Amino acid sequence: MATGTPATSPSTAKPSVSSRLNVGNLLREPLLGPLVALVVAVIIFSSIADSFLNPQNVSLILQQSVVVGILAVGQTLIILTSGIDLSIGAVAVFGTIVMAQSAGANGPVVALGLTLLVCVVFGAINGGLVTVLRLPPFIVTLGTFTAILAATRLLAGSETYRVEQGPLTFLGTSFRVGSFSTTYGVVAMLLVYLVTWYALSQTAWGKHIYAVGGNPQASDLSGIKSGRVLLSVYLATGVIAAIAAWAALGRIPNADPNAYQNANLETITAVVIGGTSLFGGRGGVGGTLVGTLIVGVLRNGLTQAGVDSLYQNIATGILVIVAVAVDQFTRRRSR
């Protein structure tokens, strides 16, 4: 009787090495965790509030995320270099005051240009102190945050400046895509993410940022000018802060020196939740966008559930701690 190799039944067949590697690579994908968290949050809040997934509410979440979302791009660039920027929110608020005050006498174009200049100067100050004096980014930006916050209130005289409808509020203009309504501010935010993603993934500048953040000693030995890269990152962050200031006046046409007091915390939260490592060299703006949406969904969902804003801040703080703990765990496992 002829005998042969018994056929392996489908139910007992072991997965191939390649399939196991594919699953492992998928599980190590930085975007996977934030995306799962976003989907879970949407499912939970849509079950709590019937109106959560209404187009109007989805549009509201996007509009509420515009300013923090834009600032989070700049925060991502800084954190990728293993730094942190505690002043980026204060720079944007200072920019709104400059824009509102100068628009009346000089017109909106000059106001936008002056705001861009001022925000870039603040970025240059932060970058210069970090690169030339080699001071820790945390200490530098904590100091400039305090100084800029005081300067904003002195410049504004603790007053709120109303901005007339026009170019300075353009990013708050609504338009419709079918039955969905949104603003040009949302479009501007997505463009900032798209341009920054391209710069990080497709240019030498982006590769140098990852190299400096991952291993500054090795990047110096390979010929990368770490100081120039760091300074360019802080300058780019100043440009992004100016765009956020413009978007802020589109969102609410009032320049308020006390606005966006939690912007620094929320940008760091969005970046860390999005999978960018606080130790630098790993992550990207794709995860930051998902992290921004998670923060927006969380706040909107908790508001609809009737949760006090103070408890919302507690939830945001817990999210930061959990995200940093996961980052630490992932980093140790990768060693």
Tab-separated table of C-alpha atoms in Angstrom:
chain	number	residue	atom	x	y	z
A	1	MET	CA	0.000	0.000	0.000
A	2	ALA	CA	1.485	3.302	-1.062
A	3	THR	CA	2.111	5.762	1.651
A	4	GLY	CA	2.754	9.472	1.338
A	5	THR	CA	3.265	12.477	3.428
A	6	PRO	CA	0.055	13.213	5.256
A	7	ALA	CA	-1.585	16.459	4.229
A	8	THR	CA	-1.677	19.168	6.839
A	9	SER	CA	-5.208	20.224	7.603
A	10	PRO	CA	-5.982	23.929	7.346
A	11	SER	CA	-7.029	24.036	10.997
A	12	THR	CA	-3.636	22.767	12.214
A	13	ALA	CA	-1.401	24.592	9.751
A	14	LYS	CA	1.039	26.945	11.414
A	15	PRO	CA	1.370	30.491	10.150
A	16	SER	CA	4.347	31.043	7.900
A	17	VAL	CA	7.352	33.056	9.030
A	18	SER	CA	6.464	35.836	6.599
A	19	SER	CA	2.909	36.127	7.931
A	20	ARG	CA	4.176	36.250	11.502
A	21	LEU	CA	6.629	38.996	10.510
A	22	ASN	CA	3.844	40.951	8.814
A	23	VAL	CA	1.723	40.781	11.959
A	24	GLY	CA	4.698	41.803	14.072
A	25	ASN	CA	5.449	44.764	11.821
A	26	LEU	CA	1.806	45.816	11.983
A	27	LEU	CA	1.817	45.695	15.781
A	28	ARG	CA	4.956	47.841	15.859
A	29	GLU	CA	3.376	50.472	13.605
A	30	PRO	CA	3.351	53.717	15.676
A	31	LEU	CA	0.033	54.857	14.195
A	32	LEU	CA	-1.831	51.671	15.115
A	33	GLY	CA	-2.280	52.435	18.820
A	34	PRO	CA	-3.498	56.038	18.342
A	35	LEU	CA	-5.888	54.972	15.579
A	36	VAL	CA	-7.363	52.230	17.750
A	37	ALA	CA	-7.728	54.714	20.634
A	38	LEU	CA	-9.481	57.202	18.326
A	39	VAL	CA	-11.909	54.570	17.031
A	40	VAL	CA	-12.676	53.357	20.561
A	41	ALA	CA	-13.284	56.936	21.764
A	42	VAL	CA	-15.623	57.617	18.837
A	43	ILE	CA	-17.568	54.408	19.506
A	44	ILE	CA	-17.919	55.172	23.224
A	45	PHE	CA	-19.053	58.772	22.807
A	46	SER	CA	-21.379	58.001	19.902
A	47	SER	CA	-23.115	55.462	22.150
A	48	ILE	CA	-23.419	58.044	24.927
A	49	ALA	CA	-24.604	60.973	22.787
A	50	ASP	CA	-26.810	60.402	19.743
A	51	SER	CA	-25.680	63.666	18.138
A	52	PHE	CA	-21.961	62.935	18.445
A	53	LEU	CA	-21.541	61.685	14.853
A	54	ASN	CA	-23.787	64.322	13.308
A	55	PRO	CA	-21.958	66.195	10.505
A	56	GLN	CA	-22.367	69.462	12.406
A	57	ASN	CA	-20.699	68.038	15.507
A	58	VAL	CA	-17.892	66.390	13.525
A	59	SER	CA	-17.276	69.749	11.851
A	60	LEU	CA	-17.251	71.425	15.263
A	61	ILE	CA	-14.613	68.981	16.555
A	62	LEU	CA	-12.407	69.757	13.568
A	63	GLN	CA	-12.852	73.514	13.966
A	64	GLN	CA	-12.089	73.351	17.689
A	65	SER	CA	-8.907	71.390	16.919
A	66	VAL	CA	-7.505	73.841	14.367
A	67	VAL	CA	-5.320	76.080	16.567
A	68	VAL	CA	-3.969	73.331	18.815
A	69	GLY	CA	-3.601	71.062	15.795
A	70	ILE	CA	-1.425	73.583	13.945
A	71	LEU	CA	0.673	74.312	17.031
A	72	ALA	CA	1.109	70.565	17.573
A	73	VAL	CA	2.959	70.354	14.251
A	74	GLY	CA	5.594	72.731	15.587
A	75	GLN	CA	5.709	70.829	18.850
A	76	THR	CA	6.283	67.617	16.883
A	77	LEU	CA	9.318	69.094	15.147
A	78	ILE	CA	10.810	70.152	18.478
A	79	ILE	CA	10.124	66.832	20.214
A	80	LEU	CA	11.593	64.900	17.274
A	81	THR	CA	14.883	66.621	18.124
A	82	SER	CA	14.470	65.391	21.748
A	83	GLY	CA	13.485	68.884	22.919
A	84	ILE	CA	10.237	70.426	24.089
A	85	ASP	CA	8.639	73.841	23.568
A	86	LEU	CA	6.653	75.278	26.464
A	87	SER	CA	6.333	78.685	24.809
A	88	ILE	CA	4.680	77.875	21.481
A	89	GLY	CA	1.157	78.666	22.692
A	90	ALA	CA	2.274	81.955	24.239
A	91	VAL	CA	4.025	82.928	20.994
A	92	ALA	CA	0.806	82.373	19.026
A	93	VAL	CA	-1.256	84.435	21.490
A	94	PHE	CA	1.330	87.240	21.324
A	95	GLY	CA	0.983	87.027	17.549
A	96	THR	CA	-2.776	87.575	17.737
A	97	ILE	CA	-2.274	90.770	19.754
A	98	VAL	CA	0.354	92.069	17.321
A	99	MET	CA	-1.911	91.233	14.379
A	100	ALA	CA	-4.972	92.904	15.867
A	101	GLN	CA	-3.141	96.060	16.993
A	102	SER	CA	-1.222	96.626	13.776
A	103	ALA	CA	-4.113	95.885	11.408
A	104	GLY	CA	-5.938	99.143	12.128
A	105	ALA	CA	-3.059	101.447	11.270
A	106	ASN	CA	-1.157	99.383	8.700
A	107	GLY	CA	-3.709	97.069	7.087
A	108	PRO	CA	-4.089	93.288	7.201
A	109	VAL	CA	-1.174	92.421	4.893
A	110	VAL	CA	1.341	94.349	6.980
A	111	ALA	CA	-0.237	92.909	10.133
A	112	LEU	CA	0.220	89.348	8.882
A	113	GLY	CA	3.812	90.050	7.829
A	114	LEU	CA	4.664	91.700	11.156
A	115	THR	CA	3.138	88.779	13.069
A	116	LEU	CA	5.192	86.315	11.038
A	117	LEU	CA	8.345	88.313	11.742
A	118	VAL	CA	7.676	88.522	15.483
A	119	CYS	CA	6.929	84.806	15.811
A	120	VAL	CA	10.045	83.857	13.822
A	121	VAL	CA	12.139	86.141	16.061
A	122	PHE	CA	10.834	84.308	19.128
A	123	GLY	CA	11.712	81.016	17.431
A	124	ALA	CA	15.196	82.347	16.689
A	125	ILE	CA	15.644	83.363	20.333
A	126	ASN	CA	14.674	79.884	21.544
A	127	GLY	CA	16.801	78.203	18.909
A	128	GLY	CA	19.795	80.450	19.550
A	129	LEU	CA	19.751	79.825	23.292
A	130	VAL	CA	19.511	76.058	22.705
A	131	THR	CA	22.153	75.813	19.981
A	132	VAL	CA	24.662	78.565	20.834
A	133	LEU	CA	24.559	78.490	24.628
A	134	ARG	CA	23.570	74.781	24.684
A	135	LEU	CA	20.896	75.377	27.303
A	136	PRO	CA	18.217	72.689	27.892
A	137	PRO	CA	15.139	73.336	25.707
A	138	PHE	CA	12.838	72.810	28.692
A	139	ILE	CA	14.501	75.600	30.697
A	140	VAL	CA	14.822	77.930	27.703
A	141	THR	CA	11.204	77.675	26.619
A	142	LEU	CA	9.937	77.806	30.206
A	143	GLY	CA	11.773	81.108	30.603
A	144	THR	CA	10.567	82.522	27.278
A	145	PHE	CA	7.028	81.338	28.041
A	146	THR	CA	7.020	83.386	31.247
A	147	ALA	CA	8.525	86.422	29.527
A	148	ILE	CA	6.220	86.262	26.479
A	149	LEU	CA	3.149	85.783	28.659
A	150	ALA	CA	4.000	88.924	30.627
A	151	ALA	CA	4.894	90.839	27.445
A	152	THR	CA	1.547	89.885	25.890
A	153	ARG	CA	-0.390	91.306	28.802
A	154	LEU	CA	1.742	94.462	28.832
A	155	LEU	CA	1.280	94.942	25.094
A	156	ALA	CA	-2.462	94.356	25.290
A	157	GLY	CA	-2.928	96.320	28.486
A	158	SER	CA	-5.086	93.396	29.683
A	159	GLU	CA	-7.627	94.347	26.991
A	160	THR	CA	-9.301	92.266	24.273
A	161	TYR	CA	-9.073	93.563	20.711
A	162	ARG	CA	-11.923	92.993	18.281
A	163	VAL	CA	-10.882	92.151	14.716
A	164	GLU	CA	-13.054	93.252	11.802
A	165	GLN	CA	-14.223	90.710	9.248
A	166	GLY	CA	-11.733	90.474	6.413
A	167	PRO	CA	-8.386	88.854	5.582
A	168	LEU	CA	-7.465	88.393	9.233
A	169	THR	CA	-10.601	86.332	9.880
A	170	PHE	CA	-10.560	84.547	6.509
A	171	LEU	CA	-9.600	81.173	7.991
A	172	GLY	CA	-12.856	81.187	9.939
A	173	THR	CA	-14.928	81.424	6.749
A	174	SER	CA	-17.186	78.420	6.200
A	175	PHE	CA	-17.765	76.477	2.997
A	176	ARG	CA	-19.705	73.343	2.149
A	177	VAL	CA	-18.695	70.042	0.615
A	178	GLY	CA	-22.010	68.363	-0.116
A	179	SER	CA	-23.876	68.278	3.178
A	180	PHE	CA	-20.693	68.776	5.217
A	181	SER	CA	-19.729	72.281	6.306
A	182	THR	CA	-16.252	73.250	7.482
A	183	THR	CA	-13.893	76.251	7.490
A	184	TYR	CA	-10.768	77.261	5.632
A	185	GLY	CA	-8.971	76.996	8.972
A	186	VAL	CA	-9.427	73.223	8.838
A	187	VAL	CA	-8.022	73.228	5.306
A	188	ALA	CA	-5.056	75.320	6.467
A	189	MET	CA	-4.399	72.873	9.315
A	190	LEU	CA	-4.414	69.891	6.951
A	191	LEU	CA	-2.097	71.726	4.537
A	192	VAL	CA	0.363	72.419	7.367
A	193	TYR	CA	0.346	68.710	8.207
A	194	LEU	CA	0.768	67.724	4.552
A	195	VAL	CA	3.680	70.098	3.913
A	196	THR	CA	5.435	69.097	7.133
A	197	TRP	CA	4.906	65.399	6.419
A	198	TYR	CA	6.502	65.850	3.012
A	199	ALA	CA	9.418	67.791	4.494
A	200	LEU	CA	10.045	65.132	7.152
A	201	SER	CA	9.709	62.102	4.889
A	202	GLN	CA	10.952	63.276	1.512
A	203	THR	CA	13.711	65.825	2.139
A	204	ALA	CA	17.240	65.753	3.538
A	205	TRP	CA	16.151	68.298	6.151
A	206	GLY	CA	13.605	65.848	7.539
A	207	LYS	CA	16.118	62.998	7.633
A	208	HIS	CA	18.564	65.241	9.477
A	209	ILE	CA	15.898	66.067	12.084
A	210	TYR	CA	15.386	62.377	12.812
A	211	ALA	CA	19.137	61.810	12.911
A	212	VAL	CA	19.787	64.671	15.329
A	213	GLY	CA	16.930	63.575	17.587
A	214	GLY	CA	17.857	59.901	17.508
A	215	ASN	CA	21.614	60.203	18.028
A	216	PRO	CA	23.157	63.683	17.979
A	217	GLN	CA	26.722	62.376	18.423
A	218	ALA	CA	26.415	60.037	15.463
A	219	SER	CA	24.806	62.753	13.349
A	220	ASP	CA	27.735	65.102	14.086
A	221	LEU	CA	30.205	62.394	13.105
A	222	SER	CA	28.319	61.832	9.849
A	223	GLY	CA	28.727	65.490	8.867
A	224	ILE	CA	25.279	66.806	9.828
A	225	LYS	CA	25.390	70.309	11.285
A	226	SER	CA	23.246	69.633	14.357
A	227	GLY	CA	23.196	73.268	15.446
A	228	ARG	CA	21.897	74.463	12.097
A	229	VAL	CA	19.246	71.741	12.028
A	230	LEU	CA	18.040	72.648	15.532
A	231	LEU	CA	17.950	76.362	14.727
A	232	SER	CA	15.968	75.703	11.534
A	233	VAL	CA	13.462	73.645	13.512
A	234	TYR	CA	12.858	76.486	15.975
A	235	LEU	CA	12.517	78.967	13.096
A	236	ALA	CA	9.989	76.674	11.409
A	237	THR	CA	8.106	76.472	14.695
A	238	GLY	CA	7.893	80.274	14.731
A	239	VAL	CA	6.328	80.227	11.257
A	240	ILE	CA	3.820	77.602	12.398
A	241	ALA	CA	2.949	79.684	15.479
A	242	ALA	CA	2.194	82.652	13.195
A	243	ILE	CA	-0.165	80.497	11.108
A	244	ALA	CA	-1.854	79.335	14.325
A	245	ALA	CA	-2.289	82.973	15.398
A	246	TRP	CA	-4.013	83.735	12.090
A	247	ALA	CA	-6.236	80.680	12.515
A	248	ALA	CA	-7.076	81.746	16.079
A	249	LEU	CA	-8.471	85.069	14.865
A	250	GLY	CA	-10.488	83.196	12.269
A	251	ARG	CA	-11.872	80.918	14.943
A	252	ILE	CA	-12.747	83.757	17.352
A	253	PRO	CA	-12.288	87.321	15.977
A	254	ASN	CA	-10.990	88.629	19.292
A	255	ALA	CA	-7.339	88.945	20.292
A	256	ASP	CA	-7.382	87.959	23.959
A	257	PRO	CA	-4.107	87.950	25.948
A	258	ASN	CA	-5.525	85.223	28.208
A	259	ALA	CA	-6.548	82.864	25.389
A	260	TYR	CA	-5.222	79.322	24.856
A	261	GLN	CA	-3.644	79.020	28.294
A	262	ASN	CA	-3.619	75.209	28.020
A	263	ALA	CA	-2.283	75.131	24.461
A	264	ASN	CA	1.181	73.981	25.513
A	265	LEU	CA	-0.185	71.017	27.462
A	266	GLU	CA	-2.619	70.113	24.697
A	267	THR	CA	0.048	70.198	21.984
A	268	ILE	CA	2.350	67.970	24.025
A	269	THR	CA	-0.585	65.660	24.709
A	270	ALA	CA	-1.431	65.408	20.997
A	271	VAL	CA	2.189	64.719	20.038
A	272	VAL	CA	2.815	62.068	22.684
A	273	ILE	CA	-0.546	60.337	22.207
A	274	GLY	CA	0.232	60.294	18.474
A	275	GLY	CA	3.275	58.107	19.070
A	276	THR	CA	6.148	60.580	18.838
A	277	SER	CA	8.782	59.697	21.419
A	278	LEU	CA	9.741	62.331	23.968
A	279	PHE	CA	13.301	61.030	23.600
A	280	GLY	CA	13.417	62.135	19.970
A	281	GLY	CA	14.061	60.481	16.642
A	282	ARG	CA	10.809	58.522	16.378
A	283	GLY	CA	7.303	59.548	15.333
A	284	GLY	CA	5.765	61.958	12.875
A	285	VAL	CA	2.994	64.401	12.130
A	286	GLY	CA	0.580	61.685	10.979
A	287	GLY	CA	0.376	60.424	14.545
A	288	THR	CA	0.141	63.992	15.831
A	289	LEU	CA	-2.940	64.600	13.684
A	290	VAL	CA	-4.563	61.485	15.142
A	291	GLY	CA	-3.530	62.600	18.632
A	292	THR	CA	-5.070	66.031	18.025
A	293	LEU	CA	-8.320	64.409	16.975
A	294	ILE	CA	-8.260	62.194	20.076
A	295	VAL	CA	-7.961	65.276	22.304
A	296	GLY	CA	-10.750	67.003	20.354
A	297	VAL	CA	-13.024	63.948	20.490
A	298	LEU	CA	-12.352	63.520	24.208
A	299	ARG	CA	-13.218	67.109	25.076
A	300	ASN	CA	-16.273	67.235	22.823
A	301	GLY	CA	-17.544	63.868	24.012
A	302	LEU	CA	-17.078	64.687	27.687
A	303	THR	CA	-18.805	68.036	27.178
A	304	GLN	CA	-21.790	66.320	25.571
A	305	ALA	CA	-21.800	63.838	28.451
A	306	GLY	CA	-22.090	66.769	30.891
A	307	VAL	CA	-18.612	66.355	32.424
A	308	ASP	CA	-17.155	69.493	34.030
A	309	SER	CA	-14.204	71.097	32.214
A	310	LEU	CA	-11.973	70.586	35.261
A	311	TYR	CA	-12.519	66.834	35.030
A	312	GLN	CA	-11.731	67.103	31.326
A	313	ASN	CA	-8.352	68.584	32.253
A	314	ILE	CA	-7.804	65.694	34.656
A	315	ALA	CA	-8.565	63.231	31.861
A	316	THR	CA	-6.136	65.046	29.547
A	317	GLY	CA	-3.401	64.896	32.195
A	318	ILE	CA	-3.962	61.181	32.683
A	319	LEU	CA	-3.717	60.684	28.914
A	320	VAL	CA	-0.302	62.355	28.916
A	321	ILE	CA	0.969	60.122	31.729
A	322	VAL	CA	-0.323	56.956	30.039
A	323	ALA	CA	1.170	57.966	26.684
A	324	VAL	CA	4.582	58.682	28.228
A	325	ALA	CA	4.468	55.374	30.130
A	326	VAL	CA	3.718	53.508	26.888
A	327	ASP	CA	6.567	55.370	25.179
A	328	GLN	CA	8.947	54.355	27.973
A	329	PHE	CA	7.830	50.736	27.789
A	330	THR	CA	8.186	50.635	23.991
A	331	ARG	CA	11.635	52.203	24.167
A	332	ARG	CA	12.873	49.652	26.711
A	333	ARG	CA	11.491	46.758	24.682
A	334	SER	CA	13.261	48.003	21.543
A	335	ARG	CA	16.681	47.966	23.208
